[in-house]
Short mmCIF file of N, CA, C and O in Angstrom, two decimals:
data_model
loop_
_atom_site.label_atom_id
_atom_site.label_comp_id
_atom_site.label_asym_id
_atom_site.label_seq_id
_atom_site.Cartn_x
_atom_site.Cartn_y
_atom_site.Cartn_z
N UNK A 1 0.69 -1.26 -0.02
CA UNK A 1 0.07 -0.03 -0.05
C UNK A 1 0.92 1.20 0.08
O UNK A 1 2.00 1.34 0.57
N UNK A 2 0.55 2.16 -0.76
CA UNK A 2 1.19 3.63 -0.69
C UNK A 2 0.82 4.27 0.61
O UNK A 2 -0.35 4.36 0.98
N UNK A 3 1.92 5.07 1.00
CA UNK A 3 2.09 6.09 2.01
C UNK A 3 1.30 7.26 1.60
O UNK A 3 1.84 7.98 0.82
N UNK A 4 -0.10 7.63 2.16
CA UNK A 4 -0.66 8.75 1.76
C UNK A 4 -0.45 9.68 2.88
O UNK A 4 -1.40 10.83 2.77
N UNK A 5 -0.06 9.71 3.97
CA UNK A 5 0.13 10.60 5.05
C UNK A 5 0.73 12.16 4.36
O UNK A 5 0.28 13.05 5.03
N UNK A 6 1.55 11.98 3.77
CA UNK A 6 2.15 13.27 3.04
C UNK A 6 1.29 14.18 2.40
O UNK A 6 1.19 15.31 2.40
N UNK A 7 0.40 13.44 1.43
CA UNK A 7 -0.69 14.06 0.78
C UNK A 7 -1.80 14.60 1.78
O UNK A 7 -2.16 15.69 1.75
N UNK A 8 -2.05 13.79 2.99
CA UNK A 8 -2.96 14.26 3.63
C UNK A 8 -2.35 15.74 4.43
O UNK A 8 -3.26 16.46 4.75
N UNK A 9 -1.35 15.73 4.96
CA UNK A 9 -0.60 16.69 5.54
C UNK A 9 -0.60 18.23 4.62
O UNK A 9 -0.54 19.17 5.30
N UNK A 10 -0.46 17.77 3.62
CA UNK A 10 -0.13 18.83 2.37
C UNK A 10 -1.64 19.67 2.57
O UNK A 10 -1.54 20.88 2.30
N UNK A 11 -2.59 18.84 2.19
CA UNK A 11 -4.03 19.45 2.06
C UNK A 11 -4.46 20.37 3.29
O UNK A 11 -4.98 21.44 3.14
N UNK A 12 -4.02 19.88 4.42
CA UNK A 12 -4.28 20.78 5.70
C UNK A 12 -3.64 22.08 5.73
O UNK A 12 -3.97 22.85 6.44
N UNK A 13 -2.39 22.00 5.26
CA UNK A 13 -1.61 23.39 5.04
C UNK A 13 -2.27 24.48 4.03
O UNK A 13 -1.88 25.83 4.09
N UNK A 14 -3.43 24.09 3.37
CA UNK A 14 -3.96 25.07 2.28
C UNK A 14 -4.98 25.78 2.77
O UNK A 14 -5.95 26.42 2.20
N UNK A 15 -5.41 25.83 4.47
CA UNK A 15 -6.42 26.45 4.92
C UNK A 15 -6.14 28.01 4.49
O UNK A 15 -5.11 28.46 4.89
N UNK A 16 -7.33 28.63 4.45
CA UNK A 16 -6.92 30.05 4.43
C UNK A 16 -7.18 30.72 5.69
O UNK A 16 -8.02 30.32 6.59
N UNK A 17 -6.89 31.82 6.04
CA UNK A 17 -6.56 32.54 7.18
C UNK A 17 -7.80 33.45 7.22
O UNK A 17 -7.81 34.30 6.47
N UNK A 18 -8.63 33.14 8.05
CA UNK A 18 -9.93 33.91 8.28
C UNK A 18 -9.81 34.79 9.59
O UNK A 18 -10.83 35.79 9.36
N UNK A 19 -9.01 34.57 10.15
CA UNK A 19 -9.07 35.44 11.38
C UNK A 19 -8.15 36.81 11.36
O UNK A 19 -8.04 37.41 12.00
N UNK A 20 -7.69 36.91 10.26
CA UNK A 20 -6.67 37.97 10.14
C UNK A 20 -7.58 39.19 9.70
O UNK A 20 -6.89 40.37 9.56
N UNK A 21 -8.61 38.96 9.06
CA UNK A 21 -9.37 40.17 8.62
C UNK A 21 -10.32 40.61 9.74
O UNK A 21 -10.80 39.97 10.36
N UNK A 22 -10.46 42.26 9.60
CA UNK A 22 -11.64 42.94 10.40
C UNK A 22 -12.78 42.84 9.53
O UNK A 22 -13.09 43.14 8.49
N UNK A 23 -13.80 42.26 10.41
CA UNK A 23 -15.22 41.93 9.98
C UNK A 23 -16.21 42.31 10.78
O UNK A 23 -15.72 42.10 11.97
N UNK A 24 -17.44 42.55 10.43
CA UNK A 24 -18.40 42.83 11.54
C UNK A 24 -19.79 42.33 10.87
O UNK A 24 -20.05 42.25 9.65
N UNK A 25 -20.44 41.36 11.87
CA UNK A 25 -21.61 40.58 11.52
C UNK A 25 -22.61 40.97 12.73
O UNK A 25 -22.33 41.10 13.74
N UNK A 26 -23.94 40.59 12.20
CA UNK A 26 -25.12 40.79 13.07
C UNK A 26 -25.60 39.26 12.92
O UNK A 26 -26.06 38.78 12.23
N UNK A 27 -25.68 38.76 14.34
CA UNK A 27 -26.35 37.55 14.65
C UNK A 27 -27.51 37.66 15.56
O UNK A 27 -27.67 38.55 16.53
N UNK A 28 -28.70 36.81 15.50
CA UNK A 28 -29.53 36.61 16.61
C UNK A 28 -29.25 35.29 17.23
O UNK A 28 -29.20 34.27 16.87
N UNK A 29 -29.03 35.64 18.59
CA UNK A 29 -28.66 34.45 19.60
C UNK A 29 -29.84 34.14 20.28
O UNK A 29 -30.38 34.85 21.02
N UNK A 30 -30.16 32.75 20.18
CA UNK A 30 -31.23 32.10 21.34
C UNK A 30 -30.71 31.90 22.34
O UNK A 30 -29.99 30.88 22.64
N UNK A 31 -30.89 33.07 23.35
CA UNK A 31 -30.35 32.33 24.93
C UNK A 31 -31.35 31.37 25.79
O UNK A 31 -30.84 30.81 26.50
N UNK A 32 -32.67 31.45 25.17
CA UNK A 32 -33.42 30.39 25.78
C UNK A 32 -33.03 28.97 25.87
O UNK A 32 -33.11 28.36 26.92
N UNK A 33 -32.48 28.57 24.49
CA UNK A 33 -32.27 27.17 24.49
C UNK A 33 -30.62 27.24 25.15
O UNK A 33 -30.38 26.00 25.57
N UNK A 34 -30.00 28.03 25.22
CA UNK A 34 -28.47 27.94 26.05
C UNK A 34 -28.51 28.04 27.51
O UNK A 34 -27.85 27.69 28.10
N UNK A 35 -29.79 28.68 28.03
CA UNK A 35 -29.93 28.52 29.47
C UNK A 35 -31.08 27.55 30.03
O UNK A 35 -31.55 27.51 31.01
N UNK A 36 -31.62 26.57 29.18
CA UNK A 36 -32.41 25.47 29.51
C UNK A 36 -31.83 24.75 30.47
O UNK A 36 -30.80 24.18 30.64
N UNK A 37 -32.47 24.60 31.78
CA UNK A 37 -32.08 23.81 32.82
C UNK A 37 -31.06 24.27 33.79
O UNK A 37 -30.60 23.72 34.70
N UNK A 38 -30.70 25.69 33.62
CA UNK A 38 -29.82 26.30 34.62
C UNK A 38 -30.68 27.02 35.66
O UNK A 38 -31.76 27.53 35.61
N UNK A 39 -30.06 27.12 36.63
CA UNK A 39 -30.47 27.47 38.19
C UNK A 39 -31.10 28.90 37.66
O UNK A 39 -30.37 29.61 37.17
N UNK A 40 -32.27 29.45 38.57
CA UNK A 40 -32.45 30.78 38.33
C UNK A 40 -31.76 31.60 38.81
O UNK A 40 -31.33 32.82 37.83
N UNK A 41 -30.93 31.58 39.59
CA UNK A 41 -30.22 32.74 40.28
C UNK A 41 -28.73 32.54 39.69
O UNK A 41 -27.64 33.48 39.89
N UNK A 42 -28.58 31.95 38.26
CA UNK A 42 -27.47 31.78 37.77
C UNK A 42 -27.66 32.12 36.05
O UNK A 42 -26.66 32.11 35.28
N UNK A 43 -28.77 32.32 35.77
CA UNK A 43 -29.15 32.61 34.45
C UNK A 43 -28.54 33.67 33.87
O UNK A 43 -28.07 33.60 32.53
N UNK A 44 -28.57 34.83 34.25
CA UNK A 44 -27.99 36.14 33.66
C UNK A 44 -26.45 36.02 33.57
O UNK A 44 -25.72 36.37 32.56
N UNK A 45 -25.74 35.44 34.75
CA UNK A 45 -24.31 35.42 34.68
C UNK A 45 -24.06 34.18 33.41
O UNK A 45 -22.91 34.25 32.60
N UNK A 46 -24.77 33.36 33.46
CA UNK A 46 -24.63 32.29 32.59
C UNK A 46 -24.70 32.82 31.18
O UNK A 46 -24.03 32.33 30.19
N UNK A 47 -25.69 33.72 31.15
CA UNK A 47 -26.07 34.38 29.68
C UNK A 47 -24.85 35.17 29.08
O UNK A 47 -24.64 35.01 27.83
N UNK A 48 -24.35 35.76 29.98
CA UNK A 48 -22.90 36.46 29.60
C UNK A 48 -21.86 35.60 28.98
O UNK A 48 -21.18 35.82 27.89
N UNK A 49 -21.66 34.44 29.80
CA UNK A 49 -20.75 33.48 29.18
C UNK A 49 -21.05 32.73 28.02
O UNK A 49 -20.07 32.57 27.40
N UNK A 50 -22.28 32.57 27.89
CA UNK A 50 -22.74 31.97 26.64
C UNK A 50 -22.79 32.92 25.44
O UNK A 50 -22.30 32.38 24.40
N UNK A 51 -22.81 34.19 25.77
CA UNK A 51 -22.82 34.89 24.62
C UNK A 51 -21.07 35.25 24.35
O UNK A 51 -20.87 35.11 23.09
N UNK A 52 -20.31 35.12 25.43
CA UNK A 52 -18.77 35.33 25.04
C UNK A 52 -18.36 33.77 24.18
O UNK A 52 -17.79 33.94 23.21
N UNK A 53 -18.98 32.60 24.71
CA UNK A 53 -18.72 31.59 24.01
C UNK A 53 -19.08 31.67 22.64
O UNK A 53 -18.38 31.12 21.56
N UNK A 54 -20.36 32.10 22.23
CA UNK A 54 -20.83 32.07 20.87
C UNK A 54 -20.19 33.16 20.16
O UNK A 54 -19.65 32.79 18.83
N UNK A 55 -19.44 34.22 20.76
CA UNK A 55 -18.77 35.18 19.84
C UNK A 55 -17.44 34.37 19.55
O UNK A 55 -16.82 34.55 18.40
N UNK A 56 -16.82 33.67 20.58
CA UNK A 56 -15.69 33.19 20.37
C UNK A 56 -15.62 32.19 19.17
O UNK A 56 -14.74 32.07 18.49
N UNK A 57 -16.53 31.40 19.04
CA UNK A 57 -16.86 30.37 18.26
C UNK A 57 -16.94 30.71 16.87
O UNK A 57 -16.37 30.39 15.74
N UNK A 58 -18.00 32.07 16.51
CA UNK A 58 -18.07 32.65 15.36
C UNK A 58 -16.75 33.51 14.64
O UNK A 58 -16.73 33.39 13.65
N UNK A 59 -16.36 34.20 15.76
CA UNK A 59 -15.26 35.12 15.29
C UNK A 59 -13.90 34.52 15.41
O UNK A 59 -12.89 34.94 14.77
N UNK A 60 -13.73 33.45 15.93
CA UNK A 60 -12.47 32.75 16.19
C UNK A 60 -11.39 33.50 16.68
O UNK A 60 -10.12 33.30 16.48
N UNK A 61 -11.77 34.37 17.64
CA UNK A 61 -10.81 34.97 18.68
C UNK A 61 -11.15 34.91 20.12
O UNK A 61 -12.37 34.93 20.49
N UNK A 62 -10.23 34.31 20.86
CA UNK A 62 -10.33 34.00 22.17
C UNK A 62 -10.66 35.27 23.13
O UNK A 62 -11.16 35.10 24.23
N UNK A 63 -10.18 36.50 22.62
CA UNK A 63 -10.35 37.66 23.37
C UNK A 63 -11.61 38.36 22.96
O UNK A 63 -11.95 38.76 21.81
N UNK A 64 -12.65 38.23 23.84
CA UNK A 64 -14.04 38.59 23.71
C UNK A 64 -14.61 39.58 24.63
O UNK A 64 -14.41 39.55 26.09
N UNK A 65 -15.00 40.90 24.02
CA UNK A 65 -15.65 42.08 25.11
C UNK A 65 -16.89 42.40 24.85
O UNK A 65 -17.46 42.69 23.95
N UNK A 66 -17.66 42.35 25.83
CA UNK A 66 -19.06 42.64 25.86
C UNK A 66 -19.29 43.91 26.51
O UNK A 66 -18.70 44.57 27.39
N UNK A 67 -20.08 44.75 25.45
CA UNK A 67 -20.44 46.24 25.65
C UNK A 67 -21.17 46.38 26.77
O UNK A 67 -22.28 45.27 27.26
N UNK A 68 -21.38 47.34 27.63
CA UNK A 68 -22.10 47.58 28.74
C UNK A 68 -23.65 47.74 28.35
O UNK A 68 -24.36 47.40 29.31
N UNK A 69 -23.96 48.09 27.17
CA UNK A 69 -25.32 48.38 26.95
C UNK A 69 -25.99 46.88 26.69
O UNK A 69 -27.10 46.62 27.19
N UNK A 70 -25.20 45.91 26.15
CA UNK A 70 -25.64 44.65 26.05
C UNK A 70 -25.64 44.02 27.46
O UNK A 70 -26.65 43.02 27.87
N UNK A 71 -24.79 44.19 28.41
CA UNK A 71 -24.93 43.66 29.60
C UNK A 71 -26.07 43.92 30.52
O UNK A 71 -26.68 43.39 31.20
N UNK A 72 -26.52 45.30 30.23
CA UNK A 72 -27.56 46.05 30.76
C UNK A 72 -28.95 45.39 30.14
O UNK A 72 -30.02 45.11 30.98
N UNK A 73 -28.97 44.99 28.72
CA UNK A 73 -30.10 44.52 28.50
C UNK A 73 -30.26 42.81 28.88
O UNK A 73 -31.29 42.42 29.13
N UNK A 74 -29.24 42.40 29.09
CA UNK A 74 -29.29 40.93 29.44
C UNK A 74 -29.91 40.96 31.02
O UNK A 74 -30.57 40.21 31.63
N UNK A 75 -29.37 41.92 31.90
CA UNK A 75 -29.64 42.12 33.31
C UNK A 75 -30.90 42.99 33.57
O UNK A 75 -31.31 42.95 34.40
N UNK A 76 -31.49 43.26 32.49
CA UNK A 76 -32.75 44.33 32.43
C UNK A 76 -34.00 43.95 33.26
O UNK A 76 -34.62 44.48 33.98
N UNK A 77 -34.29 42.37 33.15
CA UNK A 77 -35.42 42.00 33.67
C UNK A 77 -35.07 41.28 34.98
O UNK A 77 -35.74 40.32 35.41
N UNK A 78 -33.72 41.15 35.65
CA UNK A 78 -33.38 40.58 36.64
C UNK A 78 -32.60 39.39 36.50
O UNK A 78 -32.20 39.06 35.44
N UNK A 79 -32.03 38.75 37.40
CA UNK A 79 -31.09 37.66 37.22
C UNK A 79 -31.66 36.37 36.81
O UNK A 79 -31.29 35.53 35.89
N UNK A 80 -33.03 36.12 37.05
CA UNK A 80 -33.50 34.83 36.47
C UNK A 80 -34.38 35.08 34.98
O UNK A 80 -34.79 34.31 34.55
N UNK A 81 -34.70 36.46 34.84
CA UNK A 81 -35.64 36.48 33.61
C UNK A 81 -34.75 37.06 32.39
O UNK A 81 -34.92 38.25 32.29
N UNK A 82 -33.86 36.35 31.80
CA UNK A 82 -33.35 36.76 30.72
C UNK A 82 -33.95 36.62 29.36
O UNK A 82 -34.82 35.71 29.28
N UNK A 83 -33.76 37.57 28.68
CA UNK A 83 -34.37 37.72 27.18
C UNK A 83 -34.20 36.47 26.51
O UNK A 83 -32.95 35.91 26.62
N UNK A 84 -35.48 35.93 26.00
CA UNK A 84 -35.20 34.72 25.06
C UNK A 84 -34.17 34.74 23.93
O UNK A 84 -33.59 33.93 23.66
N UNK A 85 -34.38 35.83 23.33
CA UNK A 85 -33.39 36.34 22.27
C UNK A 85 -32.82 37.68 21.98
O UNK A 85 -33.46 38.44 22.75
N UNK A 86 -31.65 37.80 21.67
CA UNK A 86 -31.08 38.96 21.56
C UNK A 86 -30.38 39.01 20.12
O UNK A 86 -29.75 38.23 19.70
N UNK A 87 -30.39 40.24 19.84
CA UNK A 87 -29.71 40.63 18.38
C UNK A 87 -28.44 41.57 18.86
O UNK A 87 -28.44 42.31 19.31
N UNK A 88 -27.19 40.62 18.34
CA UNK A 88 -26.00 41.19 18.62
C UNK A 88 -25.09 41.57 17.60
O UNK A 88 -25.39 41.03 16.18
N UNK A 89 -24.19 42.41 17.51
CA UNK A 89 -23.27 42.82 16.47
C UNK A 89 -21.87 42.31 16.95
O UNK A 89 -21.43 42.93 17.94
N UNK A 90 -21.22 41.34 16.25
CA UNK A 90 -19.90 40.90 16.53
C UNK A 90 -18.91 41.50 15.52
O UNK A 90 -19.10 41.46 14.36
N UNK A 91 -18.04 42.26 16.30
CA UNK A 91 -17.07 43.16 15.07
C UNK A 91 -15.72 42.59 15.67
O UNK A 91 -15.27 42.66 16.85
N UNK A 92 -15.03 41.94 14.79
CA UNK A 92 -13.63 41.52 14.97
C UNK A 92 -12.72 42.66 14.80
O UNK A 92 -12.83 43.20 13.41
N UNK A 93 -12.02 43.19 15.66
CA UNK A 93 -11.05 44.43 15.38
C UNK A 93 -9.82 44.19 15.81
O UNK A 93 -9.55 43.04 16.72
N UNK A 94 -8.81 44.94 15.39
CA UNK A 94 -7.31 44.89 15.89
C UNK A 94 -7.09 45.20 17.12
O UNK A 94 -7.60 46.24 17.50
N UNK A 95 -6.14 44.59 17.91
CA UNK A 95 -5.95 44.99 19.23
C UNK A 95 -4.92 45.98 19.33
O UNK A 95 -3.76 45.98 18.88
N UNK A 96 -5.08 47.34 19.70
CA UNK A 96 -3.88 48.52 19.54
C UNK A 96 -2.94 48.29 20.88
O UNK A 96 -1.92 48.68 20.68
N UNK A 97 -3.21 47.24 21.82
CA UNK A 97 -2.35 46.90 22.74
C UNK A 97 -1.19 46.20 22.34
O UNK A 97 -1.45 44.92 22.02
N UNK A 98 0.10 46.66 22.50
CA UNK A 98 1.12 45.83 21.91
C UNK A 98 1.51 44.79 22.67
O UNK A 98 2.02 43.90 22.26
N UNK A 99 1.45 44.63 24.08
CA UNK A 99 1.61 43.84 25.09
C UNK A 99 0.56 42.68 24.94
O UNK A 99 1.03 41.56 25.69
N UNK A 100 -0.58 42.67 24.32
CA UNK A 100 -1.55 41.75 24.56
C UNK A 100 -1.11 40.25 23.62
O UNK A 100 -0.33 40.68 22.30
N UNK A 101 -1.49 39.26 23.83
CA UNK A 101 -1.23 37.83 23.43
C UNK A 101 -1.84 37.68 22.18
O UNK A 101 -1.34 37.33 20.98
N UNK A 102 -3.09 38.22 21.79
CA UNK A 102 -3.67 38.44 20.59
C UNK A 102 -3.75 39.37 19.78
O UNK A 102 -3.97 40.48 20.37
N UNK A 103 -3.73 39.42 18.49
CA UNK A 103 -3.54 40.63 17.72
C UNK A 103 -5.10 41.09 17.67
O UNK A 103 -5.17 42.12 17.29
N UNK A 104 -6.02 40.27 17.53
CA UNK A 104 -7.64 40.50 17.09
C UNK A 104 -8.19 40.38 18.53
O UNK A 104 -8.09 39.56 19.36
N UNK A 105 -9.37 40.96 18.64
CA UNK A 105 -10.39 40.97 19.59
C UNK A 105 -11.83 40.98 19.05
O UNK A 105 -12.13 41.59 18.11
N UNK A 106 -12.99 40.70 19.69
CA UNK A 106 -14.31 40.63 19.08
C UNK A 106 -14.85 41.63 20.23
O UNK A 106 -14.99 41.40 21.41
N UNK A 107 -15.81 42.54 19.73
CA UNK A 107 -16.51 43.26 20.47
C UNK A 107 -17.86 43.01 20.20
O UNK A 107 -18.58 42.99 18.98
N UNK A 108 -18.66 42.72 21.07
CA UNK A 108 -20.08 42.23 21.16
C UNK A 108 -21.10 43.23 21.54
O UNK A 108 -20.96 43.70 22.88
N UNK A 109 -21.55 44.19 20.65
CA UNK A 109 -22.65 45.08 21.10
C UNK A 109 -24.08 44.80 20.71
O UNK A 109 -24.42 43.64 19.86
N UNK A 110 -25.14 45.13 21.49
CA UNK A 110 -26.50 45.01 21.33
C UNK A 110 -26.95 45.86 20.25
O UNK A 110 -27.02 47.16 19.72
N UNK A 111 -28.10 45.26 19.32
CA UNK A 111 -28.63 45.75 18.49
C UNK A 111 -30.12 45.68 18.55
O UNK A 111 -30.74 44.67 18.92
N UNK A 112 -30.89 46.89 18.75
CA UNK A 112 -32.45 46.76 19.10
C UNK A 112 -33.01 46.62 17.81
O UNK A 112 -32.97 47.15 16.75
N UNK A 113 -33.93 45.50 17.90
CA UNK A 113 -34.93 45.27 16.64
C UNK A 113 -36.31 45.10 17.18
O UNK A 113 -36.47 44.62 18.31
N UNK A 114 -37.48 45.45 16.49
CA UNK A 114 -38.61 45.22 16.80
C UNK A 114 -39.15 43.89 17.11
O UNK A 114 -39.90 43.49 17.77
N UNK A 115 -38.73 43.05 16.05
CA UNK A 115 -38.98 41.77 16.30
C UNK A 115 -38.07 40.72 15.59
O UNK A 115 -37.06 41.08 14.73
N UNK A 116 -37.83 39.38 15.81
CA UNK A 116 -36.87 38.60 15.64
C UNK A 116 -37.20 37.76 14.28
O UNK A 116 -36.52 37.08 13.67
N UNK A 117 -38.44 37.91 13.90
CA UNK A 117 -38.86 37.19 12.89
C UNK A 117 -38.43 37.36 11.23
O UNK A 117 -38.16 38.59 10.88
N UNK A 118 -37.79 36.18 10.52
CA UNK A 118 -37.19 36.61 9.52
C UNK A 118 -35.91 37.34 9.26
O UNK A 118 -35.28 37.57 8.35
N UNK A 119 -35.06 37.22 10.57
CA UNK A 119 -33.82 38.13 10.49
C UNK A 119 -32.53 37.02 10.23
O UNK A 119 -32.94 35.73 10.72
N UNK A 120 -31.60 37.04 9.52
CA UNK A 120 -30.67 36.31 9.14
C UNK A 120 -29.43 36.78 9.77
O UNK A 120 -29.19 38.07 10.17
N UNK A 121 -28.28 36.14 9.53
CA UNK A 121 -27.17 36.60 9.72
C UNK A 121 -26.75 37.39 8.88
O UNK A 121 -26.78 37.11 7.67
N UNK A 122 -26.36 38.84 8.96
CA UNK A 122 -25.85 39.57 8.11
C UNK A 122 -24.48 40.16 8.24
O UNK A 122 -23.91 40.40 9.21
N UNK A 123 -23.70 40.68 7.04
CA UNK A 123 -22.54 41.36 7.19
C UNK A 123 -22.61 42.80 7.23
O UNK A 123 -23.49 43.29 6.31
N UNK A 124 -22.01 43.37 8.05
CA UNK A 124 -22.38 44.97 8.39
C UNK A 124 -21.07 45.65 7.56
O UNK A 124 -19.97 45.35 7.89
N UNK A 125 -21.36 46.64 6.71
CA UNK A 125 -20.29 47.25 6.27
C UNK A 125 -19.65 48.26 7.06
O UNK A 125 -20.55 48.91 8.10
N UNK A 126 -18.41 48.19 7.33
CA UNK A 126 -17.62 49.26 8.34
C UNK A 126 -17.54 50.63 7.77
O UNK A 126 -17.14 50.75 6.57
N UNK A 127 -18.09 51.61 8.48
CA UNK A 127 -18.16 52.78 7.86
C UNK A 127 -16.86 53.63 8.53
O UNK A 127 -16.42 53.41 9.45
#
């Protein structure tokens, strides 16, 4: 049998680098399914953690920062009554701090919408 390990390793090196570009997208995050079964007094803190995890997964940056207005929106109904859905804007930006380990970070901001019906993930043009 022929050794195919060399070919397999070569195809893996052709991955394109997607984390080097600055991009902004809008997502609708269903917090209700992410908080199912969580104790009432831990729901709002867990919602913040789940949003960070979602942003890290979508933008592929380990450094995620939550905007204070989004934090206020999550906590607006108290610790146990978190909104079912939230529309967020994820912006992958360059880190100005030279001492940081990561070149890019993700800023998560709140987007107010009248209804969530029919909303899809959209790319936002950077102005």
